[in-house]
């Protein structure tokens, strides 16, 4: 009998002692565990054995590792999910009015003196900026003829070929002629909207949705129908069809993979079904797939475009979240509308920067590209766990937090009505930035929500900032309860 029993390794024994302490309440939720050196002395073992024990606890959800800070006991249970369906969606077209202070919010997110809980970009330590700089210097030295040339309205052929390979990995077979290089994903989305609609036309978009889409529709004078969007499955396709059956909708803008701000993955059946709706109602799908390679589990989900056989999907993406936001290299594959998009691009900006495009193409040809994507994904998953732990620990009881499968954000819904715009101003004075939820809707939606970035490593400043935000929120809640 004993010979058949499973051998208990030393690290498993240590992990068992700690797990028992967490379950029994000897080690409190959120409490920092002893250092590796201290534990190695306590158990008279090598530090590597303690590391194995802590890593086992982390895999079992008992602890959370915080970079440069150590290991902490996890909080019991989990928070509820946000419920955007509770917001009022009249399913009628309205003016796409963005929040008036969007520019200030973005500026605060880019301010390096402020804790970047509002930043929409991976921390520079997670991007291959050093490698890109090396390639850029080589191209400037050896191919300086590019400084005296235009890239052409479609972009450098070498870059379009490399993007074609990436598209094929995503299940989309396109030639380099089917790809148009753009100034980031924002220009791609703008060209897509212009190619299939005119001022006054109706566009359906997710709700909540990336704030830049609201801005684009406002600038182009399109009307918007915000569509209820689940934090688990994405846009409600039943309500979408109800709208399509009665309104003349020119396009639907959506993100199937790791949407900003909810982070969901639309079920594959829904991705296929939305193609059927596009064909049935003769409208265009504009797919924003900028977070495709920001999965937490290294999975490779197929975008909506991969199921498109009639060319009704305009696919938009960029390298801003994975290589360099400053390079502003994006692209679109326009399907039926591709030539229209190309002519619009030619009339607006002619072409992009050939030196930058050549630099990106050369980097994509190296094995470093895939290695850095893996590093980025691993970091985002870890940072999400760490920051979510802090939010649940410090924010008011009953706060709902999204369960993203990828992307750069957590969507937080407070358990009571509070205008987060006022909190934003208060937080800025304390050196903290986040994005108020009302930036992701129109006509006053999501005032009691906020988006928190998980794009930077969790440092002591991050912990203190989230704790301070929690204090502010709890103080407001207590004041309201006394009124």
mmCIF file of N, CA and C in Angstrom, residues 131-261:
data_model
loop_
_atom_site.group_PDB
_atom_site.id
_atom_site.type_symbol
_atom_site.label_atom_id
_atom_site.label_comp_id
_atom_site.label_asym_id
_atom_site.label_seq_id
_atom_site.Cartn_x
_atom_site.Cartn_y
_atom_site.Cartn_z
ATOM 1 N N UNK A 131 15.347 46.641 -30.336
ATOM 2 C CA UNK A 131 15.574 45.938 -31.604
ATOM 3 C C UNK A 131 15.134 46.792 -32.781
ATOM 4 N N UNK A 132 13.993 47.441 -32.662
ATOM 5 C CA UNK A 132 13.497 48.291 -33.746
ATOM 6 C C UNK A 132 14.461 49.437 -34.018
ATOM 7 N N UNK A 133 15.028 49.971 -32.956
ATOM 8 C CA UNK A 133 16.000 51.060 -33.113
ATOM 9 C C UNK A 133 17.219 50.588 -33.893
ATOM 10 N N UNK A 134 17.672 49.374 -33.611
ATOM 11 C CA UNK A 134 18.829 48.815 -34.332
ATOM 12 C C UNK A 134 18.517 48.644 -35.812
ATOM 13 N N UNK A 135 17.332 48.107 -36.124
ATOM 14 C CA UNK A 135 16.954 47.930 -37.525
ATOM 15 C C UNK A 135 16.807 49.290 -38.215
ATOM 16 N N UNK A 136 16.239 50.252 -37.507
ATOM 17 C CA UNK A 136 16.049 51.586 -38.085
ATOM 18 C C UNK A 136 17.395 52.215 -38.441
ATOM 19 N N UNK A 137 18.374 52.135 -37.546
ATOM 20 C CA UNK A 137 19.687 52.721 -37.808
ATOM 21 C C UNK A 137 20.363 52.032 -38.988
ATOM 22 N N UNK A 138 20.219 50.706 -39.087
ATOM 23 C CA UNK A 138 20.826 50.000 -40.210
ATOM 24 C C UNK A 138 20.224 50.445 -41.527
ATOM 25 N N UNK A 139 18.891 50.590 -41.555
ATOM 26 C CA UNK A 139 18.227 50.994 -42.796
ATOM 27 C C UNK A 139 18.600 52.420 -43.177
ATOM 28 N N UNK A 140 18.698 53.315 -42.193
ATOM 29 C CA UNK A 140 19.106 54.690 -42.483
ATOM 30 C C UNK A 140 20.523 54.750 -43.030
ATOM 31 N N UNK A 141 21.368 53.824 -42.570
ATOM 32 C CA UNK A 141 22.761 53.815 -43.003
ATOM 33 C C UNK A 141 22.932 53.164 -44.363
ATOM 34 N N UNK A 142 22.238 52.053 -44.585
ATOM 35 C CA UNK A 142 22.474 51.255 -45.785
ATOM 36 C C UNK A 142 21.435 51.451 -46.881
ATOM 37 N N UNK A 143 20.266 51.977 -46.532
ATOM 38 C CA UNK A 143 19.199 52.145 -47.524
ATOM 39 C C UNK A 143 18.635 53.556 -47.452
ATOM 40 N N UNK A 144 19.547 54.544 -47.387
ATOM 41 C CA UNK A 144 19.077 55.916 -47.225
ATOM 42 C C UNK A 144 18.357 56.455 -48.451
ATOM 43 N N UNK A 145 18.307 55.673 -49.537
ATOM 44 C CA UNK A 145 17.517 56.083 -50.700
ATOM 45 C C UNK A 145 16.037 56.177 -50.355
ATOM 46 N N UNK A 146 15.638 55.449 -49.303
ATOM 47 C CA UNK A 146 14.236 55.480 -48.900
ATOM 48 C C UNK A 146 13.820 56.860 -48.411
ATOM 49 N N UNK A 147 14.796 57.661 -47.961
ATOM 50 C CA UNK A 147 14.469 59.009 -47.497
ATOM 51 C C UNK A 147 14.027 59.914 -48.641
ATOM 52 N N UNK A 148 14.384 59.555 -49.840
ATOM 53 C CA UNK A 148 14.029 60.385 -50.998
ATOM 54 C C UNK A 148 12.897 59.812 -51.823
ATOM 55 N N UNK A 149 12.130 58.867 -51.246
ATOM 56 C CA UNK A 149 11.049 58.219 -51.994
ATOM 57 C C UNK A 149 9.733 58.251 -51.228
ATOM 58 N N UNK A 150 8.625 58.151 -51.974
ATOM 59 C CA UNK A 150 7.331 57.883 -51.369
ATOM 60 C C UNK A 150 7.159 56.373 -51.264
ATOM 61 N N UNK A 151 6.370 55.953 -50.268
ATOM 62 C CA UNK A 151 6.127 54.521 -50.119
ATOM 63 C C UNK A 151 5.041 54.030 -51.065
ATOM 64 N N UNK A 152 4.307 54.940 -51.681
ATOM 65 C CA UNK A 152 3.152 54.554 -52.487
ATOM 66 C C UNK A 152 1.920 54.459 -51.603
ATOM 67 N N UNK A 153 0.744 54.670 -52.191
ATOM 68 C CA UNK A 153 -0.457 54.749 -51.357
ATOM 69 C C UNK A 153 -0.804 53.437 -50.657
ATOM 70 N N UNK A 154 -0.387 52.303 -51.203
ATOM 71 C CA UNK A 154 -0.689 51.023 -50.566
ATOM 72 C C UNK A 154 0.351 50.610 -49.540
ATOM 73 N N UNK A 155 1.547 51.219 -49.580
ATOM 74 C CA UNK A 155 2.608 50.861 -48.655
ATOM 75 C C UNK A 155 3.687 50.032 -49.327
ATOM 76 N N UNK A 156 4.830 49.878 -48.680
ATOM 77 C CA UNK A 156 5.930 49.115 -49.248
ATOM 78 C C UNK A 156 5.514 47.667 -49.501
ATOM 79 N N UNK A 157 5.817 47.128 -50.668
ATOM 80 C CA UNK A 157 5.453 45.728 -50.967
ATOM 81 C C UNK A 157 6.022 44.731 -49.967
ATOM 82 N N UNK A 158 7.264 44.954 -49.494
ATOM 83 C CA UNK A 158 7.880 44.003 -48.577
ATOM 84 C C UNK A 158 7.104 43.920 -47.271
ATOM 85 N N UNK A 159 6.591 45.060 -46.784
ATOM 86 C CA UNK A 159 5.803 45.049 -45.552
ATOM 87 C C UNK A 159 4.450 44.386 -45.780
ATOM 88 N N UNK A 160 3.833 44.658 -46.912
ATOM 89 C CA UNK A 160 2.522 44.046 -47.202
ATOM 90 C C UNK A 160 2.651 42.531 -47.337
ATOM 91 N N UNK A 161 3.782 42.065 -47.855
ATOM 92 C CA UNK A 161 3.986 40.609 -47.945
ATOM 93 C C UNK A 161 4.109 39.989 -46.556
ATOM 94 N N UNK A 162 4.846 40.665 -45.668
ATOM 95 C CA UNK A 162 4.997 40.148 -44.307
ATOM 96 C C UNK A 162 3.659 40.156 -43.564
ATOM 97 N N UNK A 163 2.862 41.200 -43.771
ATOM 98 C CA UNK A 163 1.545 41.249 -43.141
ATOM 99 C C UNK A 163 0.648 40.157 -43.713
ATOM 100 N N UNK A 164 0.803 39.874 -44.995
ATOM 101 C CA UNK A 164 0.042 38.789 -45.611
ATOM 102 C C UNK A 164 0.308 37.453 -44.924
ATOM 103 N N UNK A 165 1.558 37.230 -44.508
ATOM 104 C CA UNK A 165 1.899 35.999 -43.784
ATOM 105 C C UNK A 165 1.215 35.964 -42.419
ATOM 106 N N UNK A 166 1.180 37.124 -41.753
ATOM 107 C CA UNK A 166 0.507 37.208 -40.450
ATOM 108 C C UNK A 166 -0.984 36.951 -40.615
ATOM 109 N N UNK A 167 -1.578 37.524 -41.661
ATOM 110 C CA UNK A 167 -3.008 37.328 -41.926
ATOM 111 C C UNK A 167 -3.308 35.855 -42.176
ATOM 112 N N UNK A 168 -2.403 35.172 -42.885
ATOM 113 C CA UNK A 168 -2.613 33.752 -43.165
ATOM 114 C C UNK A 168 -2.628 32.943 -41.874
ATOM 115 N N UNK A 169 -1.772 33.302 -40.929
ATOM 116 C CA UNK A 169 -1.769 32.642 -39.627
ATOM 117 C C UNK A 169 -3.085 32.867 -38.881
ATOM 118 N N UNK A 170 -3.761 33.951 -39.198
ATOM 119 C CA UNK A 170 -5.049 34.247 -38.567
ATOM 120 C C UNK A 170 -6.221 33.663 -39.349
ATOM 121 N N UNK A 171 -5.912 32.873 -40.386
ATOM 122 C CA UNK A 171 -6.953 32.214 -41.164
ATOM 123 C C UNK A 171 -7.503 33.045 -42.302
ATOM 124 N N UNK A 172 -6.779 34.113 -42.693
ATOM 125 C CA UNK A 172 -7.233 35.021 -43.749
ATOM 126 C C UNK A 172 -6.244 34.965 -44.903
ATOM 127 N N UNK A 173 -6.674 34.437 -46.035
ATOM 128 C CA UNK A 173 -5.814 34.319 -47.207
ATOM 129 C C UNK A 173 -5.996 35.539 -48.102
ATOM 130 N N UNK A 174 -5.012 36.436 -48.092
ATOM 131 C CA UNK A 174 -5.053 37.636 -48.928
ATOM 132 C C UNK A 174 -3.682 37.823 -49.572
ATOM 133 N N UNK A 175 -3.670 38.446 -50.726
ATOM 134 C CA UNK A 175 -2.399 38.772 -51.372
ATOM 135 C C UNK A 175 -1.932 40.126 -50.867
ATOM 136 N N UNK A 176 -0.687 40.472 -51.191
ATOM 137 C CA UNK A 176 -0.165 41.769 -50.766
ATOM 138 C C UNK A 176 -0.951 42.920 -51.393
ATOM 139 N N UNK A 177 -1.568 42.672 -52.554
ATOM 140 C CA UNK A 177 -2.372 43.711 -53.202
ATOM 141 C C UNK A 177 -3.678 43.973 -52.466
ATOM 142 N N UNK A 178 -4.058 43.048 -51.572
ATOM 143 C CA UNK A 178 -5.300 43.193 -50.814
ATOM 144 C C UNK A 178 -5.082 43.896 -49.486
ATOM 145 N N UNK A 179 -3.862 44.403 -49.267
ATOM 146 C CA UNK A 179 -3.508 45.026 -47.990
ATOM 147 C C UNK A 179 -3.134 46.481 -48.229
ATOM 148 N N UNK A 180 -3.641 47.356 -47.376
ATOM 149 C CA UNK A 180 -3.361 48.787 -47.460
ATOM 150 C C UNK A 180 -2.745 49.231 -46.134
ATOM 151 N N UNK A 181 -1.525 49.773 -46.181
ATOM 152 C CA UNK A 181 -0.861 50.254 -44.974
ATOM 153 C C UNK A 181 -1.464 51.603 -44.578
ATOM 154 N N UNK A 182 -1.744 51.750 -43.272
ATOM 155 C CA UNK A 182 -2.400 52.972 -42.783
ATOM 156 C C UNK A 182 -1.612 53.575 -41.629
ATOM 157 N N UNK A 183 -2.000 54.763 -41.249
ATOM 158 C CA UNK A 183 -1.389 55.450 -40.114
ATOM 159 C C UNK A 183 -2.076 54.971 -38.840
ATOM 160 N N UNK A 184 -1.688 53.778 -38.397
ATOM 161 C CA UNK A 184 -2.317 53.168 -37.234
ATOM 162 C C UNK A 184 -3.680 52.583 -37.563
ATOM 163 N N UNK A 185 -4.283 51.945 -36.560
ATOM 164 C CA UNK A 185 -5.603 51.339 -36.761
ATOM 165 C C UNK A 185 -6.696 52.399 -36.854
ATOM 166 N N UNK A 186 -6.468 53.553 -36.230
ATOM 167 C CA UNK A 186 -7.482 54.613 -36.248
ATOM 168 C C UNK A 186 -7.757 55.083 -37.671
ATOM 169 N N UNK A 187 -6.693 55.300 -38.469
ATOM 170 C CA UNK A 187 -6.904 55.700 -39.856
ATOM 171 C C UNK A 187 -7.597 54.587 -40.633
ATOM 172 N N UNK A 188 -7.234 53.333 -40.355
ATOM 173 C CA UNK A 188 -7.880 52.211 -41.032
ATOM 174 C C UNK A 188 -9.384 52.220 -40.767
ATOM 175 N N UNK A 189 -9.779 52.431 -39.504
ATOM 176 C CA UNK A 189 -11.198 52.472 -39.148
ATOM 177 C C UNK A 189 -11.899 53.642 -39.817
ATOM 178 N N UNK A 190 -11.235 54.787 -39.861
ATOM 179 C CA UNK A 190 -11.824 55.972 -40.493
ATOM 180 C C UNK A 190 -12.043 55.743 -41.989
ATOM 181 N N UNK A 191 -11.043 55.192 -42.672
ATOM 182 C CA UNK A 191 -11.181 54.893 -44.104
ATOM 183 C C UNK A 191 -12.304 53.892 -44.333
ATOM 184 N N UNK A 192 -12.404 52.905 -43.446
ATOM 185 C CA UNK A 192 -13.441 51.884 -43.579
ATOM 186 C C UNK A 192 -14.828 52.499 -43.478
ATOM 187 N N UNK A 193 -15.031 53.372 -42.502
ATOM 188 C CA UNK A 193 -16.340 54.029 -42.342
ATOM 189 C C UNK A 193 -16.666 54.869 -43.568
ATOM 190 N N UNK A 194 -15.693 55.635 -44.055
ATOM 191 C CA UNK A 194 -15.929 56.506 -45.205
ATOM 192 C C UNK A 194 -16.213 55.711 -46.481
ATOM 193 N N UNK A 195 -15.634 54.519 -46.587
ATOM 194 C CA UNK A 195 -15.774 53.738 -47.821
ATOM 195 C C UNK A 195 -17.175 53.161 -48.003
ATOM 196 N N UNK A 196 -17.926 53.011 -46.924
ATOM 197 C CA UNK A 196 -19.220 52.328 -47.033
ATOM 198 C C UNK A 196 -20.396 53.167 -46.567
ATOM 199 N N UNK A 197 -20.156 54.443 -46.223
ATOM 200 C CA UNK A 197 -21.257 55.271 -45.721
ATOM 201 C C UNK A 197 -21.027 56.733 -46.033
ATOM 202 N N UNK A 198 -22.057 57.528 -45.829
ATOM 203 C CA UNK A 198 -22.001 58.976 -46.070
ATOM 204 C C UNK A 198 -22.491 59.704 -44.822
ATOM 205 N N UNK A 199 -22.232 61.014 -44.707
ATOM 206 C CA UNK A 199 -22.726 61.766 -43.554
ATOM 207 C C UNK A 199 -24.237 61.556 -43.355
ATOM 208 N N UNK A 200 -24.630 61.346 -42.114
ATOM 209 C CA UNK A 200 -26.029 61.110 -41.786
ATOM 210 C C UNK A 200 -26.416 59.644 -41.755
ATOM 211 N N UNK A 201 -25.581 58.765 -42.319
ATOM 212 C CA UNK A 201 -25.890 57.334 -42.323
ATOM 213 C C UNK A 201 -25.723 56.737 -40.923
ATOM 214 N N UNK A 202 -26.342 55.573 -40.740
ATOM 215 C CA UNK A 202 -26.343 54.898 -39.440
ATOM 216 C C UNK A 202 -25.276 53.807 -39.391
ATOM 217 N N UNK A 203 -24.507 53.837 -38.304
ATOM 218 C CA UNK A 203 -23.506 52.813 -38.026
ATOM 219 C C UNK A 203 -23.845 52.203 -36.668
ATOM 220 N N UNK A 204 -23.825 50.882 -36.591
ATOM 221 C CA UNK A 204 -24.021 50.192 -35.311
ATOM 222 C C UNK A 204 -22.648 49.921 -34.699
ATOM 223 N N UNK A 205 -22.526 50.152 -33.397
ATOM 224 C CA UNK A 205 -21.270 49.885 -32.690
ATOM 225 C C UNK A 205 -21.564 49.242 -31.346
ATOM 226 N N UNK A 206 -20.572 48.569 -30.801
ATOM 227 C CA UNK A 206 -20.712 47.958 -29.484
ATOM 228 C C UNK A 206 -20.919 49.035 -28.425
ATOM 229 N N UNK A 207 -21.467 48.628 -27.296
ATOM 230 C CA UNK A 207 -21.635 49.537 -26.170
ATOM 231 C C UNK A 207 -21.431 48.753 -24.879
ATOM 232 N N UNK A 208 -20.336 49.043 -24.144
ATOM 233 C CA UNK A 208 -19.349 50.108 -24.343
ATOM 234 C C UNK A 208 -18.400 49.793 -25.497
ATOM 235 N N UNK A 209 -17.766 50.854 -26.017
ATOM 236 C CA UNK A 209 -16.929 50.715 -27.193
ATOM 237 C C UNK A 209 -15.694 51.596 -27.057
ATOM 238 N N UNK A 210 -14.632 51.255 -27.766
ATOM 239 C CA UNK A 210 -13.413 52.066 -27.823
ATOM 240 C C UNK A 210 -13.774 53.520 -28.115
ATOM 241 N N UNK A 211 -13.292 54.426 -27.274
ATOM 242 C CA UNK A 211 -13.672 55.837 -27.373
ATOM 243 C C UNK A 211 -13.305 56.448 -28.734
ATOM 244 N N UNK A 212 -12.245 55.932 -29.365
ATOM 245 C CA UNK A 212 -11.835 56.468 -30.657
ATOM 246 C C UNK A 212 -12.874 56.256 -31.739
ATOM 247 N N UNK A 213 -13.658 55.189 -31.637
ATOM 248 C CA UNK A 213 -14.714 54.935 -32.633
ATOM 249 C C UNK A 213 -15.799 55.987 -32.523
ATOM 250 N N UNK A 214 -16.158 56.375 -31.307
ATOM 251 C CA UNK A 214 -17.152 57.433 -31.128
ATOM 252 C C UNK A 214 -16.636 58.726 -31.732
ATOM 253 N N UNK A 215 -15.352 59.017 -31.530
ATOM 254 C CA UNK A 215 -14.760 60.227 -32.098
ATOM 255 C C UNK A 215 -14.789 60.201 -33.623
ATOM 256 N N UNK A 216 -14.427 59.064 -34.212
ATOM 257 C CA UNK A 216 -14.421 58.944 -35.674
ATOM 258 C C UNK A 216 -15.817 59.194 -36.238
ATOM 259 N N UNK A 217 -16.816 58.552 -35.655
ATOM 260 C CA UNK A 217 -18.190 58.707 -36.154
ATOM 261 C C UNK A 217 -18.683 60.133 -35.980
ATOM 262 N N UNK A 218 -18.264 60.780 -34.911
ATOM 263 C CA UNK A 218 -18.643 62.176 -34.693
ATOM 264 C C UNK A 218 -18.020 63.078 -35.745
ATOM 265 N N UNK A 219 -16.733 62.897 -36.006
ATOM 266 C CA UNK A 219 -16.027 63.742 -36.974
ATOM 267 C C UNK A 219 -16.552 63.533 -38.387
ATOM 268 N N UNK A 220 -16.971 62.294 -38.683
ATOM 269 C CA UNK A 220 -17.474 61.991 -40.022
ATOM 270 C C UNK A 220 -18.985 62.219 -40.148
ATOM 271 N N UNK A 221 -19.603 62.690 -39.048
ATOM 272 C CA UNK A 221 -21.034 63.032 -39.030
ATOM 273 C C UNK A 221 -21.926 61.832 -39.343
ATOM 274 N N UNK A 222 -21.535 60.677 -38.808
ATOM 275 C CA UNK A 222 -22.393 59.489 -38.896
ATOM 276 C C UNK A 222 -23.210 59.380 -37.618
ATOM 277 N N UNK A 223 -24.381 58.784 -37.727
ATOM 278 C CA UNK A 223 -25.193 58.515 -36.553
ATOM 279 C C UNK A 223 -24.868 57.121 -36.030
ATOM 280 N N UNK A 224 -25.089 56.917 -34.747
ATOM 281 C CA UNK A 224 -24.688 55.661 -34.117
ATOM 282 C C UNK A 224 -25.869 55.011 -33.410
ATOM 283 N N UNK A 225 -25.949 53.704 -33.495
ATOM 284 C CA UNK A 225 -26.854 52.932 -32.644
ATOM 285 C C UNK A 225 -25.968 52.088 -31.737
ATOM 286 N N UNK A 226 -25.878 52.444 -30.437
ATOM 287 C CA UNK A 226 -25.072 51.639 -29.507
ATOM 288 C C UNK A 226 -25.785 50.316 -29.226
ATOM 289 N N UNK A 227 -25.074 49.213 -29.395
ATOM 290 C CA UNK A 227 -25.670 47.889 -29.254
ATOM 291 C C UNK A 227 -25.222 47.239 -27.945
ATOM 292 N N UNK A 228 -26.152 46.735 -27.126
ATOM 293 C CA UNK A 228 -25.771 46.073 -25.871
ATOM 294 C C UNK A 228 -24.712 45.001 -26.113
ATOM 295 N N UNK A 229 -23.677 45.024 -25.280
ATOM 296 C CA UNK A 229 -22.529 44.139 -25.485
ATOM 297 C C UNK A 229 -22.161 43.456 -24.177
ATOM 298 N N UNK A 230 -22.122 42.136 -24.206
ATOM 299 C CA UNK A 230 -21.848 41.338 -23.015
ATOM 300 C C UNK A 230 -20.349 41.243 -22.748
ATOM 301 N N UNK A 231 -19.934 41.315 -21.476
ATOM 302 C CA UNK A 231 -18.512 41.156 -21.144
ATOM 303 C C UNK A 231 -18.010 39.741 -21.392
ATOM 304 N N UNK A 232 -18.924 38.796 -21.630
ATOM 305 C CA UNK A 232 -18.521 37.418 -21.892
ATOM 306 C C UNK A 232 -18.544 37.064 -23.373
ATOM 307 N N UNK A 233 -19.548 37.551 -24.123
ATOM 308 C CA UNK A 233 -19.736 37.080 -25.498
ATOM 309 C C UNK A 233 -19.764 38.172 -26.550
ATOM 310 N N UNK A 234 -19.765 39.423 -26.155
ATOM 311 C CA UNK A 234 -19.763 40.482 -27.143
ATOM 312 C C UNK A 234 -21.142 40.972 -27.515
ATOM 313 N N UNK A 235 -21.250 41.514 -28.717
ATOM 314 C CA UNK A 235 -22.479 42.160 -29.170
ATOM 315 C C UNK A 235 -23.663 41.203 -29.177
ATOM 316 N N UNK A 236 -24.829 41.699 -28.762
ATOM 317 C CA UNK A 236 -26.069 40.922 -28.759
ATOM 318 C C UNK A 236 -26.582 40.829 -30.201
ATOM 319 N N UNK A 237 -26.426 39.667 -30.823
ATOM 320 C CA UNK A 237 -26.782 39.519 -32.239
ATOM 321 C C UNK A 237 -28.288 39.455 -32.456
ATOM 322 N N UNK A 238 -29.054 39.029 -31.454
ATOM 323 C CA UNK A 238 -30.521 39.046 -31.597
ATOM 324 C C UNK A 238 -31.030 40.472 -31.706
ATOM 325 N N UNK A 239 -30.524 41.344 -30.842
ATOM 326 C CA UNK A 239 -30.935 42.743 -30.912
ATOM 327 C C UNK A 239 -30.364 43.420 -32.153
ATOM 328 N N UNK A 240 -29.171 42.981 -32.577
ATOM 329 C CA UNK A 240 -28.611 43.529 -33.813
ATOM 330 C C UNK A 240 -29.529 43.224 -34.986
ATOM 331 N N UNK A 241 -29.999 41.986 -35.100
ATOM 332 C CA UNK A 241 -30.874 41.650 -36.224
ATOM 333 C C UNK A 241 -32.184 42.417 -36.152
ATOM 334 N N UNK A 242 -32.697 42.629 -34.936
ATOM 335 C CA UNK A 242 -33.936 43.405 -34.795
ATOM 336 C C UNK A 242 -33.745 44.818 -35.350
ATOM 337 N N UNK A 243 -32.581 45.399 -35.123
ATOM 338 C CA UNK A 243 -32.293 46.736 -35.646
ATOM 339 C C UNK A 243 -32.111 46.693 -37.159
ATOM 340 N N UNK A 244 -31.388 45.706 -37.646
ATOM 341 C CA UNK A 244 -31.132 45.598 -39.090
ATOM 342 C C UNK A 244 -32.428 45.410 -39.873
ATOM 343 N N UNK A 245 -33.410 44.770 -39.260
ATOM 344 C CA UNK A 245 -34.668 44.504 -39.963
ATOM 345 C C UNK A 245 -35.526 45.746 -40.134
ATOM 346 N N UNK A 246 -35.261 46.794 -39.348
ATOM 347 C CA UNK A 246 -36.105 47.986 -39.429
ATOM 348 C C UNK A 246 -35.345 49.262 -39.807
ATOM 349 N N UNK A 247 -34.003 49.249 -39.695
ATOM 350 C CA UNK A 247 -33.213 50.446 -39.995
ATOM 351 C C UNK A 247 -32.292 50.180 -41.182
ATOM 352 N N UNK A 248 -31.972 51.239 -41.906
ATOM 353 C CA UNK A 248 -31.004 51.117 -43.001
ATOM 354 C C UNK A 248 -29.603 51.352 -42.422
ATOM 355 N N UNK A 249 -28.993 50.274 -41.988
ATOM 356 C CA UNK A 249 -27.668 50.340 -41.364
ATOM 357 C C UNK A 249 -26.604 50.092 -42.438
ATOM 358 N N UNK A 250 -25.645 50.993 -42.513
ATOM 359 C CA UNK A 250 -24.595 50.857 -43.522
ATOM 360 C C UNK A 250 -23.465 49.932 -43.078
ATOM 361 N N UNK A 251 -23.179 49.936 -41.769
ATOM 362 C CA UNK A 251 -22.064 49.122 -41.288
ATOM 363 C C UNK A 251 -22.219 48.826 -39.810
ATOM 364 N N UNK A 252 -21.597 47.734 -39.393
ATOM 365 C CA UNK A 252 -21.484 47.380 -37.982
ATOM 366 C C UNK A 252 -19.999 47.323 -37.649
ATOM 367 N N UNK A 253 -19.594 48.078 -36.627
ATOM 368 C CA UNK A 253 -18.205 48.063 -36.176
ATOM 369 C C UNK A 253 -18.121 47.191 -34.937
ATOM 370 N N UNK A 254 -17.260 46.209 -34.958
ATOM 371 C CA UNK A 254 -17.115 45.386 -33.757
ATOM 372 C C UNK A 254 -15.733 44.760 -33.665
ATOM 373 N N UNK A 255 -15.439 44.308 -32.450
ATOM 374 C CA UNK A 255 -14.200 43.603 -32.151
ATOM 375 C C UNK A 255 -14.577 42.237 -31.616
ATOM 376 N N UNK A 256 -14.079 41.188 -32.242
ATOM 377 C CA UNK A 256 -14.409 39.833 -31.795
ATOM 378 C C UNK A 256 -13.437 39.323 -30.744
ATOM 379 N N UNK A 257 -12.198 39.834 -30.772
ATOM 380 C CA UNK A 257 -11.149 39.281 -29.923
ATOM 381 C C UNK A 257 -10.561 40.341 -28.999
ATOM 382 N N UNK A 258 -10.779 40.183 -27.690
ATOM 383 C CA UNK A 258 -10.141 40.983 -26.644
ATOM 384 C C UNK A 258 -10.511 42.468 -26.770
ATOM 385 N N UNK A 259 -11.802 42.715 -26.840
ATOM 386 C CA UNK A 259 -12.322 44.056 -27.100
ATOM 387 C C UNK A 259 -11.932 45.067 -26.023
ATOM 388 N N UNK A 260 -11.742 46.285 -26.436
ATOM 389 C CA UNK A 260 -11.516 47.427 -25.553
ATOM 390 C C UNK A 260 -12.859 48.124 -25.314
ATOM 391 N N UNK A 261 -13.402 48.096 -24.068
ATOM 392 C CA UNK A 261 -12.699 47.848 -22.804
ATOM 393 C C UNK A 261 -13.000 46.507 -22.117
#
